[in-house]
Amino acid sequence: MFNQKIVDSFENKETPFYYYDLSLLKSTLTACAEAANRYNYHVHFALKANFNDKVLAAIKAQGFGADCVSGGEVKKAVETGFTPQQVVFAGVGKSDREINYALDQNIFAFNVESIQELEVINELAAAKGKTAKVAVRINPNVDAHTHHYITTGLDENKFGINSWDLPAVVEMLKKSKNLSFLGIHFHVGSQILDMNVFKSLCVKVNEMQAWFEERGMPVKVLNVGGGLGVDYQQPDENPIPDFEAYFKIFADFLTVKPHQEVHFELGRALVAQCSSLVSKVLYIKNGIKKNFAVLDAGMTELMRPALYQAYHKIENISKLKVGSQKLEDADSSTLNFQPSTILYDVVGPICESSDCFGKDVAMPETKRGDLIALRTAGAYGEVMASAYNLRPDIRHVFSED
Ligand code: LLP
């Protein structure tokens, strides 16, 4: 992602900031769209992963829909220009105000997560003389084998309706005059790299759609959620996820009848690699046991390491030249030569011990003022920033600026 020219362009920019490579974003969106179009699949972007205006504009221009989890996200999608027909609204705790707003916008579907929510949407729709289109979010009880904080599709998770409640759901749908049943919705978790998880999901979806149809409930939409993971370890080697392999799993294992549509809700896979958090080294502290590089960005700008012990590759981008110069100097006897590195704990300025981006990170000798990039930060980075410690709003730099 970084070369000397890009790093030079950061010279007078105030740090920290999220740097967006818009051309990588566009290539990623095109790769996804081409793979999805092969099977006529509909892709909705999960706004929760990133709602930066330029990112959303690119996603809308690609023709994707919007997957929202709050009234605020529905509003943002509408303001960005997504048509109401492209907007779905999920979430385990939709408030009356949010439901009313979405009803006013005539969105495509509510992904409903409990029997009581069906009842409330029916009542609120009736009060407006409208019919709300609903998809039932079913907890598939499929283990995503990912971090427990981002696993959503197990019986013990709060998301979706458990299988034992489904007969009551059908009863409720049949008697609710202001609900129109559209289909079924699933989401097993996030950062999934094992394609077998999606295979198991397909088996579950097939089983559930048959179950509904046997009860006289035609299933028009099969929404399989998101979850495709990205390569946090090697962002430069694998900047674009393997969308072909991902969609092929569904093409091979999902039963789709001619009248049905297949919907996806991808977040991370579309935006994670196109952005890095760029920060400056404020201080180097050489302790007896540890060297610390203290950055001007912390968990308030990128919370994932503190919250999920997530790994983000850390690079000293002010030292790009050092590596290459030293390698040029190397003669054939030192072909295996690597620029010497020092181990640092890379930490932020926030008054919390968990404000640490990485322990024992190998970097060339690092000095006050060096720029440090935290890679693969485009998904669940900027959107999870907080004002804790009264930190200022996060800035952005775009590759085209
Ligand atoms: N659909 C539903 C219903 C979801 O709950 C999610 C994510 C997605 C789609 C998009 O999933 P993706 O394609 O991005 O995996 N903050 C965490 C991730 C939370 C994911 C929440 N749900 C992180 O930083 O890893």
Short mmCIF file of C-alpha atoms and ligand atoms in Angstrom, two decimals:
data_model
loop_
_atom_site.label_atom_id
_atom_site.label_comp_id
_atom_site.label_asym_id
_atom_site.label_seq_id
_atom_site.Cartn_x
_atom_site.Cartn_y
_atom_site.Cartn_z
CA MET A 1 0.00 0.00 0.00
CA PHE A 2 2.80 2.43 0.87
CA ASN A 3 5.66 3.68 -1.25
CA GLN A 4 8.04 6.59 -0.76
CA LYS A 5 5.89 8.96 -2.81
CA ILE A 6 2.83 8.33 -0.66
CA VAL A 7 4.84 8.68 2.55
CA ASP A 8 6.37 11.95 1.29
CA SER A 9 2.87 13.27 0.63
CA PHE A 10 2.11 12.86 4.36
CA GLU A 11 4.83 15.36 5.29
CA ASN A 12 2.63 18.22 6.43
CA LYS A 13 -0.40 16.21 7.41
CA GLU A 14 -1.51 16.24 11.00
CA THR A 15 -1.56 12.74 12.50
CA PRO A 16 -3.24 10.44 13.31
CA PHE A 17 -5.38 9.88 10.24
CA TYR A 18 -6.95 7.07 8.28
CA TYR A 19 -5.33 6.80 4.87
CA TYR A 20 -7.67 5.42 2.18
CA ASP A 21 -6.40 3.85 -1.01
CA LEU A 22 -9.47 4.50 -3.15
CA SER A 23 -8.10 2.66 -6.13
CA LEU A 24 -7.68 -0.52 -4.06
CA LEU A 25 -11.22 -0.01 -2.79
CA LYS A 26 -12.51 0.22 -6.35
CA SER A 27 -10.60 -2.87 -7.51
CA THR A 28 -11.99 -4.79 -4.52
CA LEU A 29 -15.55 -3.71 -5.28
CA THR A 30 -15.17 -4.62 -8.95
CA ALA A 31 -13.74 -8.04 -8.09
CA CYS A 32 -16.67 -8.69 -5.75
CA ALA A 33 -19.27 -7.46 -8.22
CA GLU A 34 -17.87 -9.54 -11.08
CA ALA A 35 -17.84 -12.70 -8.98
CA ALA A 36 -21.36 -12.05 -7.59
CA ASN A 37 -22.84 -11.16 -10.99
CA ARG A 38 -21.80 -14.54 -12.33
CA TYR A 39 -24.57 -16.04 -10.18
CA ASN A 40 -26.94 -13.09 -10.09
CA TYR A 41 -26.28 -12.58 -6.38
CA HIS A 42 -27.25 -9.34 -4.62
CA VAL A 43 -24.59 -7.77 -2.39
CA HIS A 44 -25.45 -5.35 0.40
CA PHE A 45 -22.61 -3.51 2.09
CA ALA A 46 -22.73 -3.68 5.91
CA LEU A 47 -22.46 0.01 6.80
CA LYS A 48 -21.37 -0.89 10.30
CA ALA A 49 -17.92 -1.74 8.90
CA ASN A 50 -17.35 1.74 7.48
CA PHE A 51 -19.58 4.73 6.82
CA ASN A 52 -17.04 7.18 5.50
CA ASP A 53 -18.70 9.33 2.81
CA LYS A 54 -16.19 8.60 0.05
CA VAL A 55 -16.23 4.89 0.78
CA LEU A 56 -20.03 4.80 0.71
CA ALA A 57 -20.14 6.79 -2.52
CA ALA A 58 -17.83 4.24 -4.20
CA ILE A 59 -19.94 1.36 -2.91
CA LYS A 60 -23.16 2.95 -4.09
CA ALA A 61 -21.61 3.67 -7.50
CA GLN A 62 -20.77 -0.03 -7.79
CA GLY A 63 -24.48 -0.80 -7.45
CA PHE A 64 -24.39 -2.60 -4.10
CA GLY A 65 -27.19 -2.24 -1.57
CA ALA A 66 -26.95 -1.24 2.11
CA ASP A 67 -27.23 -3.41 5.21
CA CYS A 68 -28.02 -1.23 8.22
CA VAL A 69 -28.23 -1.94 11.94
CA SER A 70 -29.61 1.32 13.30
CA GLY A 71 -31.92 4.16 12.32
CA GLY A 72 -28.79 6.28 11.94
CA GLU A 73 -27.38 3.87 9.37
CA VAL A 74 -30.69 3.72 7.48
CA LYS A 75 -30.66 7.52 7.37
CA LYS A 76 -27.05 7.58 6.21
CA ALA A 77 -27.81 5.04 3.46
CA VAL A 78 -30.77 7.08 2.23
CA GLU A 79 -28.75 10.31 2.33
CA THR A 80 -25.94 8.63 0.38
CA GLY A 81 -28.45 7.87 -2.35
CA PHE A 82 -29.11 4.16 -1.88
CA THR A 83 -32.71 3.62 -3.01
CA PRO A 84 -35.11 2.34 -0.32
CA GLN A 85 -35.34 -0.90 -2.32
CA GLN A 86 -31.62 -1.43 -1.67
CA VAL A 87 -31.82 -1.02 2.11
CA VAL A 88 -32.21 -3.79 4.67
CA PHE A 89 -32.43 -3.15 8.40
CA ALA A 90 -31.20 -5.73 10.92
CA GLY A 91 -30.44 -5.52 14.64
CA VAL A 92 -31.55 -7.24 17.79
CA GLY A 93 -32.87 -4.06 19.42
CA LYS A 94 -34.66 -1.80 16.96
CA SER A 95 -36.43 1.03 18.78
CA ASP A 96 -39.96 2.17 17.86
CA ARG A 97 -38.51 5.42 16.56
CA GLU A 98 -36.08 3.53 14.29
CA ILE A 99 -38.80 1.19 13.02
CA ASN A 100 -41.10 4.13 12.28
CA TYR A 101 -38.33 5.91 10.39
CA ALA A 102 -37.58 2.82 8.30
CA LEU A 103 -41.30 2.34 7.60
CA ASP A 104 -41.50 5.95 6.40
CA GLN A 105 -38.59 5.27 4.05
CA ASN A 106 -40.30 2.12 2.64
CA ILE A 107 -37.12 0.07 2.96
CA PHE A 108 -36.77 -3.31 1.24
CA ALA A 109 -36.79 -5.47 4.38
CA PHE A 110 -36.60 -5.63 8.14
CA ASN A 111 -34.46 -8.56 9.25
CA VAL A 112 -36.43 -9.47 12.34
CA GLU A 113 -34.76 -11.00 15.36
CA SER A 114 -37.58 -11.94 17.79
CA ILE A 115 -41.28 -12.77 17.94
CA GLN A 116 -41.95 -9.66 19.98
CA GLU A 117 -40.24 -7.53 17.33
CA LEU A 118 -42.59 -9.00 14.68
CA GLU A 119 -45.52 -7.98 16.85
CA VAL A 120 -44.19 -4.42 17.29
CA ILE A 121 -43.40 -3.91 13.58
CA ASN A 122 -46.89 -5.17 12.71
CA GLU A 123 -48.48 -2.68 15.13
CA LEU A 124 -46.39 0.26 13.98
CA ALA A 125 -46.99 -0.57 10.31
CA ALA A 126 -50.74 -0.86 10.98
CA ALA A 127 -50.76 2.60 12.57
CA LYS A 128 -49.33 3.98 9.35
CA GLY A 129 -51.58 1.89 7.10
CA LYS A 130 -48.50 0.19 5.64
CA THR A 131 -47.26 -3.35 5.11
CA ALA A 132 -43.73 -4.04 6.32
CA LYS A 133 -41.67 -6.58 4.44
CA VAL A 134 -39.86 -8.87 6.82
CA ALA A 135 -37.18 -11.52 6.66
CA VAL A 136 -36.83 -13.77 9.67
CA ARG A 137 -33.31 -13.89 11.07
CA ILE A 138 -32.69 -17.44 12.13
CA ASN A 139 -29.92 -18.42 14.48
CA PRO A 140 -28.32 -21.24 12.46
CA ASN A 141 -26.29 -22.67 15.35
CA VAL A 142 -23.26 -22.95 13.06
CA ASP A 143 -19.88 -22.35 14.69
CA ALA A 144 -17.90 -19.74 12.76
CA HIS A 145 -14.62 -20.75 14.47
CA THR A 146 -13.69 -17.10 14.84
CA HIS A 147 -13.06 -14.89 17.89
CA HIS A 148 -15.86 -15.45 20.43
CA TYR A 149 -16.69 -11.73 20.44
CA ILE A 150 -17.53 -11.81 16.72
CA THR A 151 -19.33 -15.16 16.61
CA THR A 152 -23.02 -14.53 16.23
CA GLY A 153 -24.69 -17.70 14.98
CA LEU A 154 -24.65 -20.00 18.00
CA ASP A 155 -27.64 -20.85 20.23
CA GLU A 156 -25.91 -19.03 23.10
CA ASN A 157 -25.69 -15.75 21.11
CA LYS A 158 -28.36 -13.05 21.39
CA PHE A 159 -28.85 -12.80 17.62
CA GLY A 160 -31.65 -14.26 15.54
CA ILE A 161 -34.57 -16.49 16.38
CA ASN A 162 -33.81 -19.97 17.67
CA SER A 163 -35.23 -22.97 15.82
CA TRP A 164 -37.59 -23.92 18.67
CA ASP A 165 -39.39 -20.58 18.31
CA LEU A 166 -40.04 -20.90 14.57
CA PRO A 167 -43.53 -22.51 14.78
CA ALA A 168 -44.66 -19.47 16.80
CA VAL A 169 -43.06 -17.18 14.19
CA VAL A 170 -45.09 -18.80 11.40
CA GLU A 171 -48.25 -18.42 13.45
CA MET A 172 -47.47 -14.77 14.08
CA LEU A 173 -46.70 -14.09 10.41
CA LYS A 174 -49.94 -15.72 9.32
CA LYS A 175 -52.07 -13.63 11.61
CA SER A 176 -50.24 -10.30 11.16
CA LYS A 177 -52.06 -8.33 8.48
CA ASN A 178 -49.40 -5.64 8.16
CA LEU A 179 -46.42 -7.94 7.66
CA SER A 180 -45.39 -9.49 4.39
CA PHE A 181 -43.02 -12.45 4.67
CA LEU A 182 -40.10 -12.05 2.31
CA GLY A 183 -37.63 -14.69 3.33
CA ILE A 184 -35.00 -15.90 5.75
CA HIS A 185 -31.82 -14.28 7.00
CA PHE A 186 -28.67 -15.69 8.59
CA HIS A 187 -25.29 -14.44 9.75
CA VAL A 188 -22.80 -16.78 11.38
CA GLY A 189 -20.01 -14.42 12.38
CA SER A 190 -17.17 -12.35 11.05
CA GLN A 191 -13.56 -12.79 9.82
CA ILE A 192 -14.30 -16.30 8.56
CA LEU A 193 -11.53 -17.81 6.44
CA ASP A 194 -12.59 -21.45 6.59
CA MET A 195 -14.96 -21.94 3.65
CA ASN A 196 -16.41 -25.06 5.32
CA VAL A 197 -18.27 -22.73 7.68
CA PHE A 198 -20.18 -21.30 4.71
CA LYS A 199 -20.81 -24.81 3.41
CA SER A 200 -22.43 -25.71 6.76
CA LEU A 201 -24.45 -22.52 6.54
CA CYS A 202 -25.78 -23.52 3.09
CA VAL A 203 -26.92 -26.87 4.47
CA LYS A 204 -28.79 -25.04 7.23
CA VAL A 205 -30.39 -22.55 4.83
CA ASN A 206 -31.60 -25.39 2.59
CA GLU A 207 -33.14 -27.14 5.57
CA MET A 208 -34.86 -23.97 6.80
CA GLN A 209 -36.27 -22.85 3.48
CA ALA A 210 -37.82 -26.31 3.02
CA TRP A 211 -39.29 -26.04 6.52
CA PHE A 212 -40.98 -22.70 5.75
CA GLU A 213 -42.27 -23.78 2.35
CA GLU A 214 -43.75 -26.97 3.83
CA ARG A 215 -45.81 -24.65 6.04
CA GLY A 216 -47.16 -22.66 3.12
CA MET A 217 -44.70 -19.77 3.48
CA PRO A 218 -42.95 -19.13 0.15
CA VAL A 219 -39.37 -17.95 0.66
CA LYS A 220 -38.41 -15.32 -1.89
CA VAL A 221 -35.17 -14.07 -0.36
CA LEU A 222 -32.33 -16.15 1.00
CA ASN A 223 -30.08 -13.71 2.88
CA VAL A 224 -26.90 -15.45 4.01
CA GLY A 225 -25.32 -12.44 5.76
CA GLY A 226 -21.63 -11.60 5.61
CA GLY A 227 -18.52 -12.80 7.36
CA LEU A 228 -15.89 -13.35 4.68
CA GLY A 229 -12.49 -12.66 6.26
CA VAL A 230 -9.36 -10.89 5.07
CA ASP A 231 -5.61 -11.47 5.43
CA TYR A 232 -4.46 -9.32 8.37
CA GLN A 233 -1.02 -10.98 8.35
CA GLN A 234 -0.10 -10.28 4.73
CA PRO A 235 -2.11 -7.33 3.44
CA ASP A 236 0.22 -6.60 0.53
CA GLU A 237 0.29 -10.21 -0.67
CA ASN A 238 -3.50 -10.62 -0.44
CA PRO A 239 -5.11 -7.21 -0.79
CA ILE A 240 -8.32 -8.56 -2.36
CA PRO A 241 -10.24 -11.47 -0.82
CA ASP A 242 -11.02 -14.51 -2.95
CA PHE A 243 -14.60 -13.57 -3.84
CA GLU A 244 -14.70 -16.18 -6.62
CA ALA A 245 -14.09 -19.04 -4.17
CA TYR A 246 -16.51 -17.55 -1.65
CA PHE A 247 -19.49 -17.19 -4.01
CA LYS A 248 -18.77 -20.54 -5.61
CA ILE A 249 -19.41 -22.27 -2.27
CA PHE A 250 -22.95 -20.88 -2.31
CA ALA A 251 -23.39 -21.70 -6.01
CA ASP A 252 -22.36 -25.28 -5.27
CA PHE A 253 -24.20 -25.90 -2.02
CA LEU A 254 -27.22 -23.60 -1.78
CA THR A 255 -30.51 -24.74 -3.29
CA VAL A 256 -31.94 -21.79 -5.19
CA LYS A 257 -35.26 -21.99 -6.98
CA PRO A 258 -36.01 -19.81 -10.01
CA HIS A 259 -38.24 -17.40 -8.08
CA GLN A 260 -35.64 -16.83 -5.35
CA GLU A 261 -33.00 -14.15 -4.81
CA VAL A 262 -29.77 -14.71 -2.88
CA HIS A 263 -28.56 -11.76 -0.79
CA PHE A 264 -25.22 -11.19 0.92
CA GLU A 265 -24.21 -8.62 3.54
CA LEU A 266 -20.47 -8.14 3.23
CA GLY A 267 -18.65 -5.62 5.37
CA ARG A 268 -15.04 -6.38 6.23
CA ALA A 269 -14.14 -8.13 2.97
CA LEU A 270 -14.99 -5.02 0.95
CA VAL A 271 -13.23 -2.34 2.96
CA ALA A 272 -10.66 -3.71 5.44
CA GLN A 273 -7.60 -3.63 3.21
CA CYS A 274 -8.15 -0.23 1.62
CA SER A 275 -7.26 1.74 4.73
CA SER A 276 -4.45 2.07 7.28
CA LEU A 277 -4.32 4.16 10.42
CA VAL A 278 -1.26 6.40 10.12
CA SER A 279 0.24 7.68 13.33
CA LYS A 280 3.39 9.41 14.52
CA VAL A 281 5.82 8.21 17.16
CA LEU A 282 5.71 10.64 20.07
CA TYR A 283 8.28 9.02 22.30
CA ILE A 284 10.61 6.07 22.51
CA LYS A 285 11.05 4.68 25.98
CA ASN A 286 13.86 2.23 26.43
CA GLY A 287 13.12 0.22 29.52
CA ILE A 288 15.21 -2.57 30.96
CA LYS A 289 12.85 -5.26 29.83
CA LYS A 290 11.06 -3.47 27.01
CA ASN A 291 11.32 -0.77 24.41
CA PHE A 292 8.13 1.18 23.97
CA ALA A 293 7.13 3.19 20.92
CA VAL A 294 4.42 5.57 22.11
CA LEU A 295 2.16 6.69 19.25
CA ASP A 296 -0.18 9.63 18.87
CA ALA A 297 -2.98 7.18 17.97
CA GLY A 298 -4.51 4.86 20.50
CA MET A 299 -7.44 2.59 21.17
CA THR A 300 -9.68 5.61 20.68
CA GLU A 301 -8.77 5.60 16.97
CA LEU A 302 -8.47 1.82 16.49
CA MET A 303 -10.14 -0.23 19.16
CA ARG A 304 -9.86 -3.72 17.69
CA PRO A 305 -6.55 -4.73 19.37
CA ALA A 306 -7.78 -3.63 22.82
CA LEU A 307 -11.24 -5.14 22.38
CA TYR A 308 -10.57 -8.41 20.57
CA GLN A 309 -6.79 -8.81 20.89
CA ALA A 310 -6.93 -8.35 17.11
CA TYR A 311 -3.75 -8.34 15.08
CA HIS A 312 -2.99 -5.41 12.76
CA LYS A 313 0.31 -5.42 10.92
CA ILE A 314 2.48 -2.55 12.17
CA GLU A 315 4.99 -0.89 9.85
CA ASN A 316 7.41 1.99 10.29
CA ILE A 317 6.73 3.66 6.94
CA SER A 318 9.33 6.40 7.53
CA LYS A 319 11.94 3.66 7.23
CA LEU A 320 10.88 2.29 3.85
CA LYS A 321 14.13 3.65 2.41
CA VAL A 322 16.36 2.17 5.08
CA GLY A 323 15.51 -1.36 4.07
CA SER A 324 16.11 -0.81 0.37
CA GLN A 325 19.32 1.22 0.78
CA LYS A 326 20.85 -1.35 3.01
CA LEU A 327 19.84 -4.12 0.64
CA GLU A 328 21.40 -2.25 -2.30
CA ASP A 329 24.64 -1.99 -0.30
CA ALA A 330 24.64 -5.69 0.42
CA ASP A 331 27.03 -7.75 -1.66
CA SER A 332 26.55 -11.34 -2.72
CA SER A 333 28.07 -12.62 0.51
CA THR A 334 25.27 -10.96 2.46
CA LEU A 335 22.34 -11.93 0.28
CA ASN A 336 20.35 -13.04 3.29
CA PHE A 337 20.98 -9.70 4.92
CA GLN A 338 17.97 -8.15 6.64
CA PRO A 339 18.05 -4.58 7.96
CA SER A 340 18.54 -4.88 11.68
CA THR A 341 15.40 -4.67 13.71
CA ILE A 342 14.56 -3.90 17.31
CA LEU A 343 11.57 -5.19 19.25
CA TYR A 344 9.06 -2.60 20.45
CA ASP A 345 5.79 -2.68 22.30
CA VAL A 346 3.76 -0.27 20.18
CA VAL A 347 1.34 1.58 22.44
CA GLY A 348 -1.07 4.51 22.36
CA PRO A 349 -1.38 7.55 24.63
CA ILE A 350 -4.62 6.53 26.37
CA CYS A 351 -4.65 5.92 30.11
CA GLU A 352 -5.40 2.20 29.84
CA SER A 353 -2.96 -0.70 29.87
CA SER A 354 -4.98 -2.35 27.09
CA ASP A 355 -4.09 0.59 24.84
CA CYS A 356 -1.46 -1.48 23.08
CA PHE A 357 -1.35 -2.19 19.33
CA GLY A 358 1.28 -4.89 19.43
CA LYS A 359 3.89 -6.45 21.68
CA ASP A 360 7.46 -7.23 20.58
CA VAL A 361 6.93 -5.79 17.14
CA ALA A 362 10.10 -5.98 15.02
CA MET A 363 10.85 -2.63 13.37
CA PRO A 364 13.97 -0.86 12.15
CA GLU A 365 15.34 1.46 14.81
CA THR A 366 12.46 3.86 15.38
CA LYS A 367 12.67 7.50 16.38
CA ARG A 368 10.38 10.28 17.57
CA GLY A 369 8.53 11.64 14.52
CA ASP A 370 8.56 8.40 12.49
CA LEU A 371 5.29 7.47 10.82
CA ILE A 372 3.76 4.16 11.80
CA ALA A 373 1.02 2.46 9.76
CA LEU A 374 -1.49 0.09 11.29
CA ARG A 375 -2.62 -1.91 8.33
CA THR A 376 -5.98 -3.45 7.32
CA ALA A 377 -7.89 -0.89 9.37
CA GLY A 378 -10.66 -0.05 6.88
CA ALA A 379 -13.27 -2.25 8.54
CA TYR A 380 -14.45 -1.59 12.10
CA GLY A 381 -11.68 0.96 12.57
CA GLU A 382 -12.83 4.52 12.08
CA VAL A 383 -16.46 3.60 12.85
CA MET A 384 -15.52 2.33 16.31
CA ALA A 385 -13.47 5.39 17.23
CA SER A 386 -14.44 7.04 20.50
CA ALA A 387 -13.98 10.38 22.21
CA TYR A 388 -12.64 8.77 25.41
CA ASN A 389 -10.06 11.07 27.04
CA LEU A 390 -11.72 13.84 24.99
CA ARG A 391 -9.82 12.82 21.90
CA PRO A 392 -10.49 14.88 18.77
CA ASP A 393 -12.41 13.60 15.74
CA ILE A 394 -10.44 11.35 13.48
CA ARG A 395 -9.01 12.81 10.23
CA HIS A 396 -8.74 11.19 6.79
CA VAL A 397 -6.43 11.36 3.84
CA PHE A 398 -7.52 9.88 0.51
CA SER A 399 -5.18 8.55 -2.15
CA GLU A 400 -6.63 10.96 -4.70
CA ASP A 401 -6.12 14.09 -2.54
N1 LLP B 1 -24.68 -8.93 8.62
C1 LLP B 1 -24.89 -8.97 9.94
C2 LLP B 1 -26.21 -9.32 10.44
C3 LLP B 1 -23.83 -8.68 10.84
O1 LLP B 1 -24.05 -8.73 12.14
C4 LLP B 1 -22.56 -8.33 10.33
C5 LLP B 1 -21.45 -8.00 11.22
C6 LLP B 1 -22.38 -8.30 8.93
C7 LLP B 1 -23.46 -8.61 8.11
C8 LLP B 1 -21.07 -7.95 8.29
O2 LLP B 1 -20.11 -8.88 8.63
P1 LLP B 1 -18.66 -8.87 7.94
O3 LLP B 1 -18.84 -9.19 6.48
O4 LLP B 1 -18.07 -7.55 8.13
O5 LLP B 1 -17.92 -9.93 8.67
N2 LLP B 1 -16.39 -5.15 15.19
C9 LLP B 1 -15.99 -6.52 14.89
C10 LLP B 1 -16.88 -7.15 13.85
C11 LLP B 1 -18.35 -7.13 14.21
C12 LLP B 1 -19.21 -7.75 13.15
C13 LLP B 1 -20.65 -7.51 13.46
N3 LLP B 1 -21.56 -8.02 12.47
C14 LLP B 1 -14.53 -6.51 14.46
O6 LLP B 1 -13.91 -5.47 14.47
O7 LLP B 1 -13.98 -7.56 14.12
#
